[in-house]
Amino acid sequence: MKQLNPYLTGGITPDWTDYLLAYQEAGADAVEIGLPFSDPMMDGATIQQASDQALRRGVTIDSILADLVAVRAHVRIPLIAMTYANLVFRDGPETFCRRLAGAGISGLIVPDVPVDEAGRLEAAATAAGIDLILLAAPVTAPDRLAEIGRRSRGFVYAVSVMDTTGERDALAATAAPLARRLREVTELPVLIGFGISTPGQAAAAARAGDGVVIASALMRRVLEGASPDDLRAEVAGFRAALDQVDQEMPVARAHPEVSGYRR
Amino acid sequence: MKQLNPYLTGGITPDWTDYLLAYQEAGADAVEIGLPFSDPMMDGATIQQASDQALRRGVTIDSILADLVAVRAHVRIPLIAMTYANLVFRDGPETFCRRLAGAGISGLIVPDVPVDEAGRLEAAATAAGIDLILLAAPVTAPDRLAEIGRRSRGFVYAVSVMDTTGERDALAATAAPLARRLREVTELPVLIGFGISTPGQAAAAARAGDGVVIASALMRRVLEGASPDDLRAEVAGFRAALDQVDQEMPVARAHPEVSGYRR
Amino acid sequence: MGSPTEAGRFGEFGGRYVPESLVPACAALEAAFRQAWADPAFHQQLSRLRTEYAGRPTALTPALNLSADLGVTLLLKREDLAHTGSHKINNVLGQALLAQRMGKTRLIAETGAGQHGVATATAAALFGMRATVYMGERDIERQRLNVFRMELLGAEVIPVTSGSRTLKDATNEAMRAWVAAVDDAHFCLGSVGGPHPYPWLVRELQRVIGEEARAQTPTVPDVVVACVGGGSNAAGTFAGFVDTDARLIGVEAAGGAAMTNGSPGVVHGYRSMVLQDADGQVLEAESIAAGLDYPGIGPEHAHLGTTGRAEYRTVDDAEVLAAVVRLARSEGIICALESAHAVAWVLRAAGTPDLPTGSTVLLTLSGRGDKDMAALAGEIR
Amino acid sequence: MGSPTEAGRFGEFGGRYVPESLVPACAALEAAFRQAWADPAFHQQLSRLRTEYAGRPTALTPALNLSADLGVTLLLKREDLAHTGSHKINNVLGQALLAQRMGKTRLIAETGAGQHGVATATAAALFGMRATVYMGERDIERQRLNVFRMELLGAEVIPVTSGSRTLKDATNEAMRAWVAAVDDAHFCLGSVGGPHPYPWLVRELQRVIGEEARAQTPTVPDVVVACVGGGSNAAGTFAGFVDTDARLIGVEAAGGAAMTNGSPGVVHGYRSMVLQDADGQVLEAESIAAGLDYPGIGPEHAHLGTTGRAEYRTVDDAEVLAAVVRLARSEGIICALESAHAVAWVLRAAGTPDLPTGSTVLLTLSGRGDKDMAALAGEIR
Ligand SMILES: Cc1ncc(COP(=O)(O)O)c(C=O)c1O
Ligand SMILES: Cc1ncc(COP(=O)(O)O)c(C=O)c1O
């Protein structure tokens, strides 16, 4: 079954958790919650704008986590935090991971902590019961890829393209080869992210990997003022495309269920 | 008898020779005719402006000399050309001096040709029957002063002040000492010029020397639009002041009549 | 000031906090640098460029009038005389040579005051490369002269409109652009920040300032002082004196004093002292000097400061403006607003226990002030 | 290029055509110069200032890219790297030392591009003198950066509104001001014009350009080229090569080409080639380069040109603008519009009989172009 992980900037609007629930209703397998950072180095204009909007609203890590705690009873799918190193290390990764876990978050993606810098954070995450999901890029060499596959938890995030986040006209040509290479070195699901903009592109990515992360395409709609209902429809479109792929290629590859990201 | 040499920028107005005749009627002993130069280094704002106005009218040395020839029959006093080196040397000083003489001019003052650079011009002037009048300054050392006194013709021009031409509130303190020093080294009349602005100042200068040159004070009036009649009155005022000095000090000093500057 | 650890650390600071997409490029640069630095041919090329092209060694000027006024012996290391008008050229020539060795055809740079951008545009012209320079909109407005210079040199200057519209955001944009162009482009980073090996590489390329100064000073000065934005001119200067008992003083802008007012954090690929809030959101710096208007500081400075080998001070905008005027009228040297921070500290400290009468001070004048005339226009008379 | 005659003549040119009021000051300056020039202590002071303060020797940069493009070996003598950004500082430091020896407390100067004004303001600050700089209104408008710099250095800049409102008229005003202040003030003339001893004095003070270049070039170049306004950077350069068989080429602005289009005349105290009409009225020059926008040329150039030892060429504004851009994009050097005249000639002549393929050319880059960015803004891209 192809996984669909839509992304949502924490605190982007006052009612932001309604989008989270809408994603869930539309069939998301997990949701990535962006903890906005002032200097999001790997993000293109849309996510930058989404982060800025949230920060200008005055949200903090605390306020976002509190919002999540408030809707906790309604959330049945895993939540994954996505943020940058400085927020993680501010009070130490141990404290940070415990705070995430306390709010019901079970995964963490930190794009500016490559595997070489991940040691202490890995330990902290493990201790707190958080999966530290590592990223691989098209330029990652085989030995590094193997190490990333080995050390990642939950899934491996395949960065589809040599670029920042942001919508694109087509799935990057680098996406499928990277997913293929990753699948050779890891048993973990391989989710493809960065620039997947349409259900068609999601389907194409899902054919190469085990699922997708959708971010800028959704955040653009939120920034434009689309409602949670609108986003539900949007995510449902991606869901349908992935389900279609599942039908095409019944059980392309068996892999162990890990950490419950696909309930 | 104290000499009065008023100055007039050649070609400053279309009817400029009317000012010349007015000067004569008012009792000028000689008139200095400025041949306007584009870069009058020793002139202050008034004479610069007068020169500019004439040049903008399109006057040339030829046109000025032709105007003089046209009124020649009415001119009974000596005319002295005052101009800068570049006009004098343009076609050679010989040609230049002959042209002056041909227009009835009998003297020449060139403030940027000091005695050291005067050799060829002196010869040319002498050959053409023109008196080359040399200038002395308050800073001129005794030996140079003696040389200037010896080589000057017609009179010696005592530059009253360490400054350019232009009106001043009072006769410079340097004027009288310079005139006195000059009288010790030359038999020629010593005329004081630069900055003599009022009949009172002219009288003060005349007490120290043998006469005065009046320039900026008159040219300012012409630039302001004063008529030849106005200027006649103006010059008459200076004349009266000098005549008064003559009365005070009947024959202060005898000197040979030279070149007929006092007819 | 030796090499960092293999992980690019100076004590607890430094490292390589970059997206996986950039890790191979950083590693390749590190390898190229290690190889080049061990290659006499590289040093020969670099030395030739420094001498024949950039006008090195730069002069050491005794500031006789100020020295007499202040009761100290003040010596100015004149990076303002280097080609393009600041120390930034030292770094860029070395990086361009490295980029050439690595087969790169393009330089990407961030710039604040525009001096690093101009230096990069200059090296790109010289080496026949393309240059793309990211510059905050606010800095574009206040350093217009340098924008013209970059464009005249053929560089593309891309205005950055995000965040504080200054150096911090220009750096983000440059790194983003590098991700997308990492095959052809070398990221020509302008100071001793960024991911390993930049802080080390840039310091080694700026070491020439300190080494020349050391050779030019008859005796070791009591105090060595330089302004600190990212900290490259200071690092290069300190490198010549760290093994002496000279006191090393870095002067930060009061509104961008990461060392003085910051706390440990990770931005722009490295761990160092950062101006940030309780969550770790990076604060906007605020300085009249675009080159110091930055909330971070190079990791080696954080290390030197933490261990006490170097000390850091701050001066405010008003002191800086006064220092530019004072230096101009005392010595006939118009320095950059950035450099004036070091001068301002000397003016304030001379005769106090921080800089006792009779001290000898070596001050690196990192650049010239032509670029700042608009900002200074109000100060004249 | 030896001494002029006792009357200050180079052949039939030169002399001292000044009002009697200025003769003693010129004579005193001549005496002071002769005495200082024979005094090792003076040379030692000057040499120290040049090295420690002004950043000399300036680099000699092989313009590798342009050389390859043009088929000649082009070497650039980098006066743009000297303190204040042009060769003008060489002259001014020497004159300020002389002024100090003469007990003067004030410098008066004329300026066109503002570089000589900036240099004068700089020396005045350094020597603790007052500086008054006369500058045409038109030049003030087009070289605003330099006006700011002079004022920041504490000089008084007096706008000249007469005539063409450029260098010619600024020179008139400066000489007028000197007459009124001759006791306290030294007239710090900026080029190799003016009354004796200035053309000689300024050439001797600029000789350092040519002497350094001679020592820096392994063999004597085939051609030595420099731009010519009054002609001081050219004279200083030529002085190092006049005794070789290098061809000496001075490049004038087409709109200010006194040597090419002028005739003998007397302005600003000296006899030389002048742009003038039939009566001897001096014509207004017209050049995009404020420093070459002048209808005269130093008397020694008139002599070198008349005797054939040096040759003079002209280039027009369009060629000059193109030359600035070409040099910037080929070599990463933004030169002054004035200096670009020499570059423009090389660009045009290379490969023609005037500058055959294979020639070695030494070109003095008299100054940097920061001051000209406004004028060049239109040329970018
Ligand atoms: C003249 C000058 N000095 C100093 C700096 C600050 O950089 P760093 O601290 O890396 O020397 C800059 C940066 O633009 C600069 O232009
Ligand atoms: C950079 C530069 N070059 C050349 C000149 C022309 O002067 P000269 O011909 O005396 O060298 C000037 C005059 O302002 C100048 O600023």
JSON list of N, CA and C and ligand atoms in Angstrom, two decimals, chain D residues 85-88 111-116 143 146 167 190-192 202 206 227-235 290-292 301 336-339 365-368 371, ligand 2:
[
{"chain": "D", "resi": 85, "resn": "GLY", "atom": "N", "xyz": [42.91, 55.92, -4.42]},
{"chain": "D", "resi": 85, "resn": "GLY", "atom": "CA", "xyz": [42.37, 55.39, -5.67]},
{"chain": "D", "resi": 85, "resn": "GLY", "atom": "C", "xyz": [42.92, 55.94, -6.96]},
{"chain": "D", "resi": 86, "resn": "SER", "atom": "N", "xyz": [43.99, 56.69, -6.89]},
{"chain": "D", "resi": 86, "resn": "SER", "atom": "CA", "xyz": [44.64, 57.09, -8.14]},
{"chain": "D", "resi": 86, "resn": "SER", "atom": "C", "xyz": [46.06, 57.54, -7.87]},
{"chain": "D", "resi": 87, "resn": "HIS", "atom": "N", "xyz": [46.76, 57.81, -8.96]},
{"chain": "D", "resi": 87, "resn": "HIS", "atom": "CA", "xyz": [48.14, 58.28, -8.88]},
{"chain": "D", "resi": 87, "resn": "HIS", "atom": "C", "xyz": [48.26, 59.66, -8.24]},
{"chain": "D", "resi": 88, "resn": "LYS", "atom": "N", "xyz": [47.16, 60.36, -8.09]},
{"chain": "D", "resi": 88, "resn": "LYS", "atom": "CA", "xyz": [47.24, 61.74, -7.61]},
{"chain": "D", "resi": 88, "resn": "LYS", "atom": "C", "xyz": [47.91, 61.83, -6.24]},
{"chain": "D", "resi": 111, "resn": "THR", "atom": "N", "xyz": [40.30, 70.69, -8.81]},
{"chain": "D", "resi": 111, "resn": "THR", "atom": "CA", "xyz": [40.12, 69.28, -9.14]},
{"chain": "D", "resi": 111, "resn": "THR", "atom": "C", "xyz": [39.07, 69.12, -10.23]},
{"chain": "D", "resi": 112, "resn": "GLY", "atom": "N", "xyz": [39.24, 68.07, -11.02]},
{"chain": "D", "resi": 112, "resn": "GLY", "atom": "CA", "xyz": [38.27, 67.78, -12.07]},
{"chain": "D", "resi": 112, "resn": "GLY", "atom": "C", "xyz": [37.46, 66.57, -11.68]},
{"chain": "D", "resi": 113, "resn": "ALA", "atom": "N", "xyz": [38.09, 65.41, -11.78]},
{"chain": "D", "resi": 113, "resn": "ALA", "atom": "CA", "xyz": [37.43, 64.16, -11.41]},
{"chain": "D", "resi": 113, "resn": "ALA", "atom": "C", "xyz": [37.26, 64.05, -9.89]},
{"chain": "D", "resi": 114, "resn": "GLY", "atom": "N", "xyz": [37.92, 64.90, -9.18]},
{"chain": "D", "resi": 114, "resn": "GLY", "atom": "CA", "xyz": [37.83, 64.84, -7.72]},
{"chain": "D", "resi": 114, "resn": "GLY", "atom": "C", "xyz": [38.94, 64.03, -7.09]},
{"chain": "D", "resi": 115, "resn": "GLN", "atom": "N", "xyz": [39.70, 63.29, -7.91]},
{"chain": "D", "resi": 115, "resn": "GLN", "atom": "CA", "xyz": [40.75, 62.44, -7.33]},
{"chain": "D", "resi": 115, "resn": "GLN", "atom": "C", "xyz": [41.88, 63.29, -6.75]},
{"chain": "D", "resi": 116, "resn": "HIS", "atom": "N", "xyz": [42.22, 64.36, -7.46]},
{"chain": "D", "resi": 116, "resn": "HIS", "atom": "CA", "xyz": [43.26, 65.22, -6.92]},
{"chain": "D", "resi": 116, "resn": "HIS", "atom": "C", "xyz": [42.74, 65.95, -5.68]},
{"chain": "D", "resi": 143, "resn": "GLN", "atom": "N", "xyz": [30.73, 63.80, -10.18]},
{"chain": "D", "resi": 143, "resn": "GLN", "atom": "CA", "xyz": [31.68, 63.05, -9.35]},
{"chain": "D", "resi": 143, "resn": "GLN", "atom": "C", "xyz": [31.32, 63.26, -7.88]},
{"chain": "D", "resi": 146, "resn": "ASN", "atom": "N", "xyz": [33.25, 61.69, -4.88]},
{"chain": "D", "resi": 146, "resn": "ASN", "atom": "CA", "xyz": [34.50, 62.32, -4.45]},
{"chain": "D", "resi": 146, "resn": "ASN", "atom": "C", "xyz": [34.26, 63.60, -3.66]},
{"chain": "D", "resi": 167, "resn": "LEU", "atom": "N", "xyz": [37.16, 71.64, -14.97]},
{"chain": "D", "resi": 167, "resn": "LEU", "atom": "CA", "xyz": [38.52, 71.77, -14.45]},
{"chain": "D", "resi": 167, "resn": "LEU", "atom": "C", "xyz": [39.20, 73.08, -14.83]},
{"chain": "D", "resi": 190, "resn": "GLY", "atom": "N", "xyz": [47.50, 69.88, -9.38]},
{"chain": "D", "resi": 190, "resn": "GLY", "atom": "CA", "xyz": [47.28, 68.45, -9.54]},
{"chain": "D", "resi": 190, "resn": "GLY", "atom": "C", "xyz": [47.89, 67.78, -10.74]},
{"chain": "D", "resi": 191, "resn": "SER", "atom": "N", "xyz": [48.43, 68.54, -11.67]},
{"chain": "D", "resi": 191, "resn": "SER", "atom": "CA", "xyz": [48.98, 67.88, -12.84]},
{"chain": "D", "resi": 191, "resn": "SER", "atom": "C", "xyz": [50.24, 68.60, -13.30]},
{"chain": "D", "resi": 192, "resn": "VAL", "atom": "N", "xyz": [50.74, 68.19, -14.45]},
{"chain": "D", "resi": 192, "resn": "VAL", "atom": "CA", "xyz": [52.02, 68.74, -14.91]},
{"chain": "D", "resi": 192, "resn": "VAL", "atom": "C", "xyz": [51.84, 70.02, -15.73]},
{"chain": "D", "resi": 202, "resn": "VAL", "atom": "N", "xyz": [55.82, 68.21, -10.38]},
{"chain": "D", "resi": 202, "resn": "VAL", "atom": "CA", "xyz": [54.80, 67.16, -10.39]},
{"chain": "D", "resi": 202, "resn": "VAL", "atom": "C", "xyz": [55.31, 65.94, -11.15]},
{"chain": "D", "resi": 206, "resn": "GLN", "atom": "N", "xyz": [55.76, 62.20, -9.71]},
{"chain": "D", "resi": 206, "resn": "GLN", "atom": "CA", "xyz": [55.06, 61.07, -10.34]},
{"chain": "D", "resi": 206, "resn": "GLN", "atom": "C", "xyz": [56.03, 60.08, -10.99]},
{"chain": "D", "resi": 227, "resn": "CYS", "atom": "N", "xyz": [46.89, 57.63, -20.17]},
{"chain": "D", "resi": 227, "resn": "CYS", "atom": "CA", "xyz": [45.96, 58.69, -20.54]},
{"chain": "D", "resi": 227, "resn": "CYS", "atom": "C", "xyz": [46.57, 60.05, -20.19]},
{"chain": "D", "resi": 228, "resn": "VAL", "atom": "N", "xyz": [46.07, 61.08, -20.84]},
{"chain": "D", "resi": 228, "resn": "VAL", "atom": "CA", "xyz": [46.61, 62.42, -20.64]},
{"chain": "D", "resi": 228, "resn": "VAL", "atom": "C", "xyz": [45.49, 63.41, -20.44]},
{"chain": "D", "resi": 229, "resn": "GLY", "atom": "N", "xyz": [45.43, 63.97, -19.23]},
{"chain": "D", "resi": 229, "resn": "GLY", "atom": "CA", "xyz": [44.55, 65.10, -18.98]},
{"chain": "D", "resi": 229, "resn": "GLY", "atom": "C", "xyz": [45.48, 66.30, -18.99]},
{"chain": "D", "resi": 230, "resn": "GLY", "atom": "N", "xyz": [45.98, 66.68, -17.81]},
{"chain": "D", "resi": 230, "resn": "GLY", "atom": "CA", "xyz": [47.13, 67.57, -17.77]},
{"chain": "D", "resi": 230, "resn": "GLY", "atom": "C", "xyz": [48.36, 66.79, -18.17]},
{"chain": "D", "resi": 231, "resn": "GLY", "atom": "N", "xyz": [48.37, 65.52, -17.80]},
{"chain": "D", "resi": 231, "resn": "GLY", "atom": "CA", "xyz": [49.44, 64.64, -18.24]},
{"chain": "D", "resi": 231, "resn": "GLY", "atom": "C", "xyz": [50.36, 64.14, -17.15]},
{"chain": "D", "resi": 232, "resn": "SER", "atom": "N", "xyz": [49.91, 64.15, -15.89]},
{"chain": "D", "resi": 232, "resn": "SER", "atom": "CA", "xyz": [50.84, 63.77, -14.83]},
{"chain": "D", "resi": 232, "resn": "SER", "atom": "C", "xyz": [51.09, 62.28, -14.73]},
{"chain": "D", "resi": 233, "resn": "ASN", "atom": "N", "xyz": [50.05, 61.46, -14.91]},
{"chain": "D", "resi": 233, "resn": "ASN", "atom": "CA", "xyz": [50.33, 60.03, -14.82]},
{"chain": "D", "resi": 233, "resn": "ASN", "atom": "C", "xyz": [51.15, 59.59, -16.01]},
{"chain": "D", "resi": 234, "resn": "ALA", "atom": "N", "xyz": [50.89, 60.20, -17.17]},
{"chain": "D", "resi": 234, "resn": "ALA", "atom": "CA", "xyz": [51.68, 59.88, -18.35]},
{"chain": "D", "resi": 234, "resn": "ALA", "atom": "C", "xyz": [53.12, 60.34, -18.17]},
{"chain": "D", "resi": 235, "resn": "ALA", "atom": "N", "xyz": [53.31, 61.56, -17.67]},
{"chain": "D", "resi": 235, "resn": "ALA", "atom": "CA", "xyz": [54.67, 62.07, -17.50]},
{"chain": "D", "resi": 235, "resn": "ALA", "atom": "C", "xyz": [55.45, 61.20, -16.52]},
{"chain": "D", "resi": 290, "resn": "ALA", "atom": "N", "xyz": [35.84, 63.56, -16.34]},
{"chain": "D", "resi": 290, "resn": "ALA", "atom": "CA", "xyz": [36.05, 64.91, -15.80]},
{"chain": "D", "resi": 290, "resn": "ALA", "atom": "C", "xyz": [37.53, 65.25, -15.69]},
{"chain": "D", "resi": 291, "resn": "GLY", "atom": "N", "xyz": [38.37, 64.26, -15.47]},
{"chain": "D", "resi": 291, "resn": "GLY", "atom": "CA", "xyz": [39.79, 64.51, -15.30]},
{"chain": "D", "resi": 291, "resn": "GLY", "atom": "C", "xyz": [40.53, 64.80, -16.60]},
{"chain": "D", "resi": 292, "resn": "LEU", "atom": "N", "xyz": [39.89, 64.53, -17.71]},
{"chain": "D", "resi": 292, "resn": "LEU", "atom": "CA", "xyz": [40.51, 64.81, -19.02]},
{"chain": "D", "resi": 292, "resn": "LEU", "atom": "C", "xyz": [39.76, 65.92, -19.75]},
{"chain": "D", "resi": 301, "resn": "HIS", "atom": "N", "xyz": [54.82, 67.55, -22.26]},
{"chain": "D", "resi": 301, "resn": "HIS", "atom": "CA", "xyz": [54.18, 66.73, -23.29]},
{"chain": "D", "resi": 301, "resn": "HIS", "atom": "C", "xyz": [54.21, 67.44, -24.64]},
{"chain": "D", "resi": 336, "resn": "ALA", "atom": "N", "xyz": [39.06, 53.93, -13.77]},
{"chain": "D", "resi": 336, "resn": "ALA", "atom": "CA", "xyz": [38.46, 55.25, -13.93]},
{"chain": "D", "resi": 336, "resn": "ALA", "atom": "C", "xyz": [38.22, 55.54, -15.41]},
{"chain": "D", "resi": 337, "resn": "LEU", "atom": "N", "xyz": [37.25, 56.38, -15.69]},
{"chain": "D", "resi": 337, "resn": "LEU", "atom": "CA", "xyz": [36.99, 56.78, -17.07]},
{"chain": "D", "resi": 337, "resn": "LEU", "atom": "C", "xyz": [38.25, 57.38, -17.69]},
{"chain": "D", "resi": 338, "resn": "GLU", "atom": "N", "xyz": [39.01, 58.11, -16.89]},
{"chain": "D", "resi": 338, "resn": "GLU", "atom": "CA", "xyz": [40.24, 58.70, -17.41]},
{"chain": "D", "resi": 338, "resn": "GLU", "atom": "C", "xyz": [41.18, 57.59, -17.90]},
{"chain": "D", "resi": 339, "resn": "SER", "atom": "N", "xyz": [41.45, 56.65, -17.00]},
{"chain": "D", "resi": 339, "resn": "SER", "atom": "CA", "xyz": [42.39, 55.57, -17.32]},
{"chain": "D", "resi": 339, "resn": "SER", "atom": "C", "xyz": [41.91, 54.75, -18.52]},
{"chain": "D", "resi": 365, "resn": "LEU", "atom": "N", "xyz": [47.29, 52.31, -15.43]},
{"chain": "D", "resi": 365, "resn": "LEU", "atom": "CA", "xyz": [45.89, 52.44, -15.04]},
{"chain": "D", "resi": 365, "resn": "LEU", "atom": "C", "xyz": [45.87, 53.47, -13.92]},
{"chain": "D", "resi": 366, "resn": "SER", "atom": "N", "xyz": [45.56, 54.71, -14.28]},
{"chain": "D", "resi": 366, "resn": "SER", "atom": "CA", "xyz": [45.81, 55.81, -13.36]},
{"chain": "D", "resi": 366, "resn": "SER", "atom": "C", "xyz": [44.90, 55.81, -12.14]},
{"chain": "D", "resi": 367, "resn": "GLY", "atom": "N", "xyz": [43.71, 55.19, -12.26]},
{"chain": "D", "resi": 367, "resn": "GLY", "atom": "CA", "xyz": [42.82, 55.24, -11.09]},
{"chain": "D", "resi": 367, "resn": "GLY", "atom": "C", "xyz": [41.69, 54.26, -11.19]},
{"chain": "D", "resi": 368, "resn": "ARG", "atom": "N", "xyz": [40.97, 54.16, -10.08]},
{"chain": "D", "resi": 368, "resn": "ARG", "atom": "CA", "xyz": [39.85, 53.23, -10.05]},
{"chain": "D", "resi": 368, "resn": "ARG", "atom": "C", "xyz": [38.53, 53.94, -10.37]},
{"chain": "D", "resi": 371, "resn": "LYS", "atom": "N", "xyz": [34.27, 56.12, -8.50]},
{"chain": "D", "resi": 371, "resn": "LYS", "atom": "CA", "xyz": [33.72, 57.46, -8.66]},
{"chain": "D", "resi": 371, "resn": "LYS", "atom": "C", "xyz": [32.84, 57.59, -9.89]},
{"chain": "E", "resi": 2, "resn": "LIG", "atom": "C1", "xyz": [42.16, 58.63, -12.44]},
{"chain": "E", "resi": 2, "resn": "LIG", "atom": "C2", "xyz": [42.70, 59.80, -13.17]},
{"chain": "E", "resi": 2, "resn": "LIG", "atom": "N1", "xyz": [43.49, 59.61, -14.21]},
{"chain": "E", "resi": 2, "resn": "LIG", "atom": "C3", "xyz": [43.98, 60.62, -14.91]},
{"chain": "E", "resi": 2, "resn": "LIG", "atom": "C4", "xyz": [43.67, 61.93, -14.62]},
{"chain": "E", "resi": 2, "resn": "LIG", "atom": "C5", "xyz": [44.23, 63.00, -15.50]},
{"chain": "E", "resi": 2, "resn": "LIG", "atom": "O1", "xyz": [45.31, 63.67, -14.90]},
{"chain": "E", "resi": 2, "resn": "LIG", "atom": "P1", "xyz": [46.78, 63.49, -15.45]},
{"chain": "E", "resi": 2, "resn": "LIG", "atom": "O2", "xyz": [46.71, 63.59, -16.93]},
{"chain": "E", "resi": 2, "resn": "LIG", "atom": "O3", "xyz": [47.49, 64.62, -14.81]},
{"chain": "E", "resi": 2, "resn": "LIG", "atom": "O4", "xyz": [47.31, 62.19, -15.02]},
{"chain": "E", "resi": 2, "resn": "LIG", "atom": "C6", "xyz": [42.85, 62.20, -13.52]},
{"chain": "E", "resi": 2, "resn": "LIG", "atom": "C7", "xyz": [42.50, 63.57, -13.16]},
{"chain": "E", "resi": 2, "resn": "LIG", "atom": "O5", "xyz": [41.66, 63.84, -12.36]},
{"chain": "E", "resi": 2, "resn": "LIG", "atom": "C8", "xyz": [42.35, 61.10, -12.79]},
{"chain": "E", "resi": 2, "resn": "LIG", "atom": "O6", "xyz": [41.55, 61.29, -11.74]}
]
